[in-house]
mmCIF file of C-alpha atoms in Angstrom:
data_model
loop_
_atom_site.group_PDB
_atom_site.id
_atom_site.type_symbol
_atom_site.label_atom_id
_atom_site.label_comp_id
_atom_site.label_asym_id
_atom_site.label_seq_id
_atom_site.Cartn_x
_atom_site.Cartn_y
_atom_site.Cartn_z
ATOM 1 C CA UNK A 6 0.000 0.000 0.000
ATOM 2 C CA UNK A 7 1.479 3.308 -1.151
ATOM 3 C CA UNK A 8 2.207 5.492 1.865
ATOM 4 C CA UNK A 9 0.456 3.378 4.368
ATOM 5 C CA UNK A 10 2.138 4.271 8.284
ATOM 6 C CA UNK A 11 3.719 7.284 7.268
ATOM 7 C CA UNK A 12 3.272 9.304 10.521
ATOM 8 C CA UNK A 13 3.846 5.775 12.185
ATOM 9 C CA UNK A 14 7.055 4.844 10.456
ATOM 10 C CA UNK A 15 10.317 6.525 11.036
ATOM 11 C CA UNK A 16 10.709 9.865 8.400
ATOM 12 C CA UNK A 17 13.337 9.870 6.247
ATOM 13 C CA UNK A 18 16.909 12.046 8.145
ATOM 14 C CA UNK A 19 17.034 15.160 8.495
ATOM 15 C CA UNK A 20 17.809 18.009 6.744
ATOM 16 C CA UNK A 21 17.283 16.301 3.219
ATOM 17 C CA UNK A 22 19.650 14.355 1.258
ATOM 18 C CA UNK A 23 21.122 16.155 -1.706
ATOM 19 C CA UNK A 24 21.161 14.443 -5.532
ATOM 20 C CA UNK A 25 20.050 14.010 -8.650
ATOM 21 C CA UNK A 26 16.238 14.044 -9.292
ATOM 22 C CA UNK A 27 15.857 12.872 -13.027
ATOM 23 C CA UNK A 28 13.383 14.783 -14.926
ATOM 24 C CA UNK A 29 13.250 18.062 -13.324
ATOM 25 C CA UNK A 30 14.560 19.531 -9.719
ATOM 26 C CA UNK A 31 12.696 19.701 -6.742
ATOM 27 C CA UNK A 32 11.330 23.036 -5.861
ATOM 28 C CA UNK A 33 12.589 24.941 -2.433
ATOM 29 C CA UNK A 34 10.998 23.543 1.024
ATOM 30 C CA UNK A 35 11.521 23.616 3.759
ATOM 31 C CA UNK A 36 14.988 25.611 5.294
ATOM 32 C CA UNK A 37 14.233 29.466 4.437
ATOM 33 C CA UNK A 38 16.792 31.618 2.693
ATOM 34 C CA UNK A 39 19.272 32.053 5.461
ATOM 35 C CA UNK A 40 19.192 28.328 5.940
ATOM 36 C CA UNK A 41 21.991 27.098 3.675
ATOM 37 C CA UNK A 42 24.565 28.983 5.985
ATOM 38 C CA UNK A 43 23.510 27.266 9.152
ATOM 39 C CA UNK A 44 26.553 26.283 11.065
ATOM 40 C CA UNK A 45 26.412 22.891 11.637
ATOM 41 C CA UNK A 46 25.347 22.792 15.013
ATOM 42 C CA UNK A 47 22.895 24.683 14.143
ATOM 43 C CA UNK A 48 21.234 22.585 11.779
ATOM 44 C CA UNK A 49 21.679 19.611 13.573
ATOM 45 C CA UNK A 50 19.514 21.446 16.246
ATOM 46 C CA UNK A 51 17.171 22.019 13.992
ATOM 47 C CA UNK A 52 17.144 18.137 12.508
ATOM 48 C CA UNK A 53 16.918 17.423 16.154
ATOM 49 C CA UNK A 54 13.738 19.369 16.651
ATOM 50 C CA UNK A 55 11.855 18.137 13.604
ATOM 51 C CA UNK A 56 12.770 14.797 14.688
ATOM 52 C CA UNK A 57 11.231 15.208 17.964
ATOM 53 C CA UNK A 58 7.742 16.951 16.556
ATOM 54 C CA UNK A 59 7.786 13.796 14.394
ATOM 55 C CA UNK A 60 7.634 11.508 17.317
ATOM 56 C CA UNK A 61 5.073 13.772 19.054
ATOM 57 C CA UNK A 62 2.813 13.430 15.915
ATOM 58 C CA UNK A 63 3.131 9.691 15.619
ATOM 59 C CA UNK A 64 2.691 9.321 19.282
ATOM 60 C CA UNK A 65 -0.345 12.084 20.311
ATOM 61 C CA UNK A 66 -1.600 13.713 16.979
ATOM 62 C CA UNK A 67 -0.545 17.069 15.837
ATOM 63 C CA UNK A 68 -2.732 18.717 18.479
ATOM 64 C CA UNK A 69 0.178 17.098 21.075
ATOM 65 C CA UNK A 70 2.511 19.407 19.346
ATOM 66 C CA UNK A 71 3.404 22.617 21.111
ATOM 67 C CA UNK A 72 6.817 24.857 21.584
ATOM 68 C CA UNK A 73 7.042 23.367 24.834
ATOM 69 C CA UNK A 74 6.675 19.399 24.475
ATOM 70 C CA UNK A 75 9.270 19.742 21.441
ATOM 71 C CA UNK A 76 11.813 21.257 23.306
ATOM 72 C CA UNK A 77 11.460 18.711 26.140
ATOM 73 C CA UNK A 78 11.427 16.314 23.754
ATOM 74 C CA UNK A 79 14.481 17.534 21.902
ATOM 75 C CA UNK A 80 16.124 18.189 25.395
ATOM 76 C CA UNK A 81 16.710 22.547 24.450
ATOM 77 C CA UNK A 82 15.376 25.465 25.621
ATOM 78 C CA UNK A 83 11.951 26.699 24.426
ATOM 79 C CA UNK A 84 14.097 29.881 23.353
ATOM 80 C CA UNK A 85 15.584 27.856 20.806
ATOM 81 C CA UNK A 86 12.603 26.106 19.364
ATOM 82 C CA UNK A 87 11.108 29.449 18.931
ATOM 83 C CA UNK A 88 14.527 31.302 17.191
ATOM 84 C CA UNK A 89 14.684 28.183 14.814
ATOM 85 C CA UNK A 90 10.985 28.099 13.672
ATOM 86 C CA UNK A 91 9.472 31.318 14.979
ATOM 87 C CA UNK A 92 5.724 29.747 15.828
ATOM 88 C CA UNK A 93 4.271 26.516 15.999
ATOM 89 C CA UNK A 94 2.487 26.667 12.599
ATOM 90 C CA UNK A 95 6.407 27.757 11.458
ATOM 91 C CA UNK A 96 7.193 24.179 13.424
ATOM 92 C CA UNK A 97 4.371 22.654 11.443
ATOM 93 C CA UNK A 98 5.163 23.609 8.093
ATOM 94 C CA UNK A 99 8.532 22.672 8.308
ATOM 95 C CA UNK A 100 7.911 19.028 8.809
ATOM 96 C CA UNK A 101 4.838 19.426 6.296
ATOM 97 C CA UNK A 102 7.495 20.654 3.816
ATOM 98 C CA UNK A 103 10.147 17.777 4.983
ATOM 99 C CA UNK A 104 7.133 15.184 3.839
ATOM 100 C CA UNK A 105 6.475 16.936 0.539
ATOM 101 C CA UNK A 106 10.023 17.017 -0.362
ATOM 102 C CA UNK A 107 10.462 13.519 0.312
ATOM 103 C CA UNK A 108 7.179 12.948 -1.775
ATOM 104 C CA UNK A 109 8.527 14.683 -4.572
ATOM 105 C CA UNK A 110 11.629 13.022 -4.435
ATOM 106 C CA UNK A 111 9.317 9.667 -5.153
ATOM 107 C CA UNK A 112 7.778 10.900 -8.079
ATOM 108 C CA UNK A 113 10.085 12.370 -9.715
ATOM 109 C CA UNK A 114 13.062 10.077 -9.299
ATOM 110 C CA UNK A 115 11.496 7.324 -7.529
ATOM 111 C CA UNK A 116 10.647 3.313 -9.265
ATOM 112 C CA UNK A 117 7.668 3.792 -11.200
ATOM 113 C CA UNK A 118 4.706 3.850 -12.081
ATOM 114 C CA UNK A 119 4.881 6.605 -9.679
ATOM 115 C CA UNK A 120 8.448 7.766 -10.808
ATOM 116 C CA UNK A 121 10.037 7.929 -14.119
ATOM 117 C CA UNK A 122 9.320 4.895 -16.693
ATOM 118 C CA UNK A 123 6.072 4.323 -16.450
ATOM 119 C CA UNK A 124 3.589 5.829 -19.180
ATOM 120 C CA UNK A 125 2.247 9.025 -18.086
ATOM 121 C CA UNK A 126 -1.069 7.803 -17.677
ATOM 122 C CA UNK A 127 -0.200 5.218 -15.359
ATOM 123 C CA UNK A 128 1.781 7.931 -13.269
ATOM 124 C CA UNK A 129 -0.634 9.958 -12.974
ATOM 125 C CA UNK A 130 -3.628 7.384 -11.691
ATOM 126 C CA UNK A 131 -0.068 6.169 -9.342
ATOM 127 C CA UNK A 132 0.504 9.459 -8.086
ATOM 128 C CA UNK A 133 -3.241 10.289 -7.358
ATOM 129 C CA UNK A 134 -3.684 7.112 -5.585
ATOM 130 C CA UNK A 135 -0.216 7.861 -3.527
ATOM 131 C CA UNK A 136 -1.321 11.473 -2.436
ATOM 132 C CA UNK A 137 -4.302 10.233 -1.272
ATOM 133 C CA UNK A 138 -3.199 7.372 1.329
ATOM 134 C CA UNK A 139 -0.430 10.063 2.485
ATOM 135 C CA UNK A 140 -2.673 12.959 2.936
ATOM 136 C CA UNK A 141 -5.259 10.477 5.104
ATOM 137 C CA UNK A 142 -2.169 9.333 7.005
ATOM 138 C CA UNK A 143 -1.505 12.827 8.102
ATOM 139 C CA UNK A 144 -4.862 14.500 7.560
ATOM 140 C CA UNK A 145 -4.169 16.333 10.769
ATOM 141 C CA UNK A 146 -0.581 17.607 10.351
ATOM 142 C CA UNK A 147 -1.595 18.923 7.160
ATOM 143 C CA UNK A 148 -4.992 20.910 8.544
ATOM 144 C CA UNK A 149 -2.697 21.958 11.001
ATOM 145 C CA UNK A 150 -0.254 23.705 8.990
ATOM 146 C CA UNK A 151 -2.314 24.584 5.992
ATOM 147 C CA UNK A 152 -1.480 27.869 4.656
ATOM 148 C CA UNK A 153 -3.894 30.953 4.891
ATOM 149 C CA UNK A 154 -6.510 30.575 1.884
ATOM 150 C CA UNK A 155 -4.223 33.865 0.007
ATOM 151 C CA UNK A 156 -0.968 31.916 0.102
ATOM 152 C CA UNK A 157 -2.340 28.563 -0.667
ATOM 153 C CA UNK A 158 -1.977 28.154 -4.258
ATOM 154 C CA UNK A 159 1.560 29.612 -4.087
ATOM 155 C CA UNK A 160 3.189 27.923 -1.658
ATOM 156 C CA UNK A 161 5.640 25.828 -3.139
ATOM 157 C CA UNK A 162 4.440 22.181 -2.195
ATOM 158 C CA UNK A 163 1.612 22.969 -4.124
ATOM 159 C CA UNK A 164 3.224 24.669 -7.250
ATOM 160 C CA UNK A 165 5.200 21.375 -7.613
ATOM 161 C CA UNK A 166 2.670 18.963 -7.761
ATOM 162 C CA UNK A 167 1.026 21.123 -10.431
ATOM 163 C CA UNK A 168 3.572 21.580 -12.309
ATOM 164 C CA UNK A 169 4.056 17.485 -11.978
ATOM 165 C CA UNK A 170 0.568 16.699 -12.824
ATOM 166 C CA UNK A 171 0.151 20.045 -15.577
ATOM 167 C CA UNK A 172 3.515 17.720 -17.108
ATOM 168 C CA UNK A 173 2.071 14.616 -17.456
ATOM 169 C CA UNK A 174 -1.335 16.009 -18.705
ATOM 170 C CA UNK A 175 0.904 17.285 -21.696
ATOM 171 C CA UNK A 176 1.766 14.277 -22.522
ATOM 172 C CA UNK A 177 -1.731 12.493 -22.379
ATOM 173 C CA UNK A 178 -3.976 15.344 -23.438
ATOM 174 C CA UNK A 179 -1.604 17.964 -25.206
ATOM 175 C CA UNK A 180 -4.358 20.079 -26.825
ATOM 176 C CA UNK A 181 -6.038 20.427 -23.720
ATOM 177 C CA UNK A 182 -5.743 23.476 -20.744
ATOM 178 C CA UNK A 183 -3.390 21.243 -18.983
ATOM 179 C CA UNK A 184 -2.640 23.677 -16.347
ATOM 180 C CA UNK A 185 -5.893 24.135 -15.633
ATOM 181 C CA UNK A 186 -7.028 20.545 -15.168
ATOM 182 C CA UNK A 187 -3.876 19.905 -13.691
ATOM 183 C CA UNK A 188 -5.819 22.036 -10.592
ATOM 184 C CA UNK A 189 -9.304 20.381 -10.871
ATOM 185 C CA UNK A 190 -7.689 17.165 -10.295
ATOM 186 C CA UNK A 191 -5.565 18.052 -7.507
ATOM 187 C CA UNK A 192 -9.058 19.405 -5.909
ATOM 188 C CA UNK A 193 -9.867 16.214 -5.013
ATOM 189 C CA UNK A 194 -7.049 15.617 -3.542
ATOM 190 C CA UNK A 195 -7.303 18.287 -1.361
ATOM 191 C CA UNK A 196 -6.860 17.046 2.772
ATOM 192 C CA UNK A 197 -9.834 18.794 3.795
ATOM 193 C CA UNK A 198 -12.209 17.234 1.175
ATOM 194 C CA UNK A 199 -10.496 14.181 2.258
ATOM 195 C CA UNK A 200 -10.917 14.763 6.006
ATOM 196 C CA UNK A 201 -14.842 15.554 5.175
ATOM 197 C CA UNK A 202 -15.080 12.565 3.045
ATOM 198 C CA UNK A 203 -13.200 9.633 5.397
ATOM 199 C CA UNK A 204 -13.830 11.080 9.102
ATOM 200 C CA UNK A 205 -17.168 13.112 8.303
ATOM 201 C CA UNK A 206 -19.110 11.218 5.225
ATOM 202 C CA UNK A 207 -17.334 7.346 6.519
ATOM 203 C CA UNK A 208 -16.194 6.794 3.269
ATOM 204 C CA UNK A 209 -13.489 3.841 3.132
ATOM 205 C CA UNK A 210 -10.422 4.517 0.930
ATOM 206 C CA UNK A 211 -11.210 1.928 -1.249
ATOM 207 C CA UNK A 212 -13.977 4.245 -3.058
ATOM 208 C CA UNK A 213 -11.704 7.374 -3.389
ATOM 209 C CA UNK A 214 -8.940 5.236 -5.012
ATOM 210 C CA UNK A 215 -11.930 4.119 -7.586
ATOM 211 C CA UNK A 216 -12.767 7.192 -7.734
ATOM 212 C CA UNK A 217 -9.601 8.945 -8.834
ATOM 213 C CA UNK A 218 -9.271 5.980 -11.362
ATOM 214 C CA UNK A 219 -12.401 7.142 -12.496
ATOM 215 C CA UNK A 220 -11.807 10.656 -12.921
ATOM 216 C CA UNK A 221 -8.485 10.359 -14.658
ATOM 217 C CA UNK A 222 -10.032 8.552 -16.977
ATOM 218 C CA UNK A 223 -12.918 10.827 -17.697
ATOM 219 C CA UNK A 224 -10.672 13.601 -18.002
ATOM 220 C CA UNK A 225 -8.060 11.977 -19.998
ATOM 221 C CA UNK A 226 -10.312 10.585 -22.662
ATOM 222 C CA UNK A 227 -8.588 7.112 -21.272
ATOM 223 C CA UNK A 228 -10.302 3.519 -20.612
ATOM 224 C CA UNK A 229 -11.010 2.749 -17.667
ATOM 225 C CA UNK A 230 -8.030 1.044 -15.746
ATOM 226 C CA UNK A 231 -8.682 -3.259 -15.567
#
């Protein structure tokens, strides 16, 4: 099962491995401008910190996450949680944007179909079905760090999987508004449909996996996958 015990499963080290992606590079998450400079110590700190809000979310939920339990957790002073991330949505979106990166990382240089070598069609129904079981698996560390509805659209987790899915539309539809579907398909994908849908409506994952399946295929022009 693609992404199945994310939150439960140790994350991948921090800060992020640096490499070759394949078809195209990965956008900018995560450390801020002044990051790359970070002494050392420094960003182990801050490795050391994400690390420990990971465990907190795997262990309590990211309501269990506050300035205070991190920096027990991480054994520093609450002075130094706050310097490194300013607030706790700052906290948040950092390990939102570690996750993304590392998803990114899996579709564009990953095995396929989700990565590179698989026909585009069969990437795309891959990587729908893989954002789904991710965003359920951290439905609340994502409503938790959401951006403000303004900033949204821009931040750059979102602008890459557009661009991803807007790239593979090309190749399946070319005379179409790619960039444009690109975003009605990503809107059902969105973690707060999904939280409404799975925790609100009781619908099992099993139907939203058809159901992307489904829509791909309408959109596409595409039979139905077997």
């Amino acid at each position: 099962m693609l992404y199945a015990g994310f939150m439960s499963a140790a994350l991948p080290p921090f800060p992020r491995p640096q490499g070759p992606l394949g078809e195209t590079e990965l956008f900018q998450l995560g450390p801020r401008e002044e990051e790359p400079c970070l002494r050392a110590d420094a960003a182990r700190n801050r490795a050391r910190l994400l690390e420990a809000a990971a465990r907190l979310i795997a262990e309590h939920g990211a309501a269990g996450v506050t300035m205070e339990a991190v920096a027990a957790a991480a054994q520093v002073g609450k002075g130094t949680v706050f310097r490194r991330f300013g607030d706790r949505t700052g906290l948040l979106m950092a390990l939102l944007d570690h996750s993304a990166q590392q998803f990114q990382a899996d579709f564009m240089s990953g095995p396929p179909p989700l990565g590179p070598g698989a026909p585009p069609l069969e990437r795309l129904r891959a990587f729908g079905v893989a954002l789904l079981y991710r965003s359920v698996e951290q439905l609340d560390l994502q409503l938790a760090a959401e951006p403000e509805p303004t900033r949204r659209f821009s931040h750059p987790s979102y602008r890459a999987l557009a661009m991803h899915v807007t790239i593979l539309l090309r190749q399946i539809v070319p005379d179409a508004d790619c960039e444009l579907l690109a975003r009605t398909l990503l809107a059902y994908l969105d973690a707060a449909q999904i939280h409404h849908l799975t925790r609100e409506c009781g619908m099992p994952m099993e139907r939203l996996e058809a159901g992307w399946t489904d829509l791909v295929a309408r959109v596409t022009g595409a039979a139905p996958a077997a």
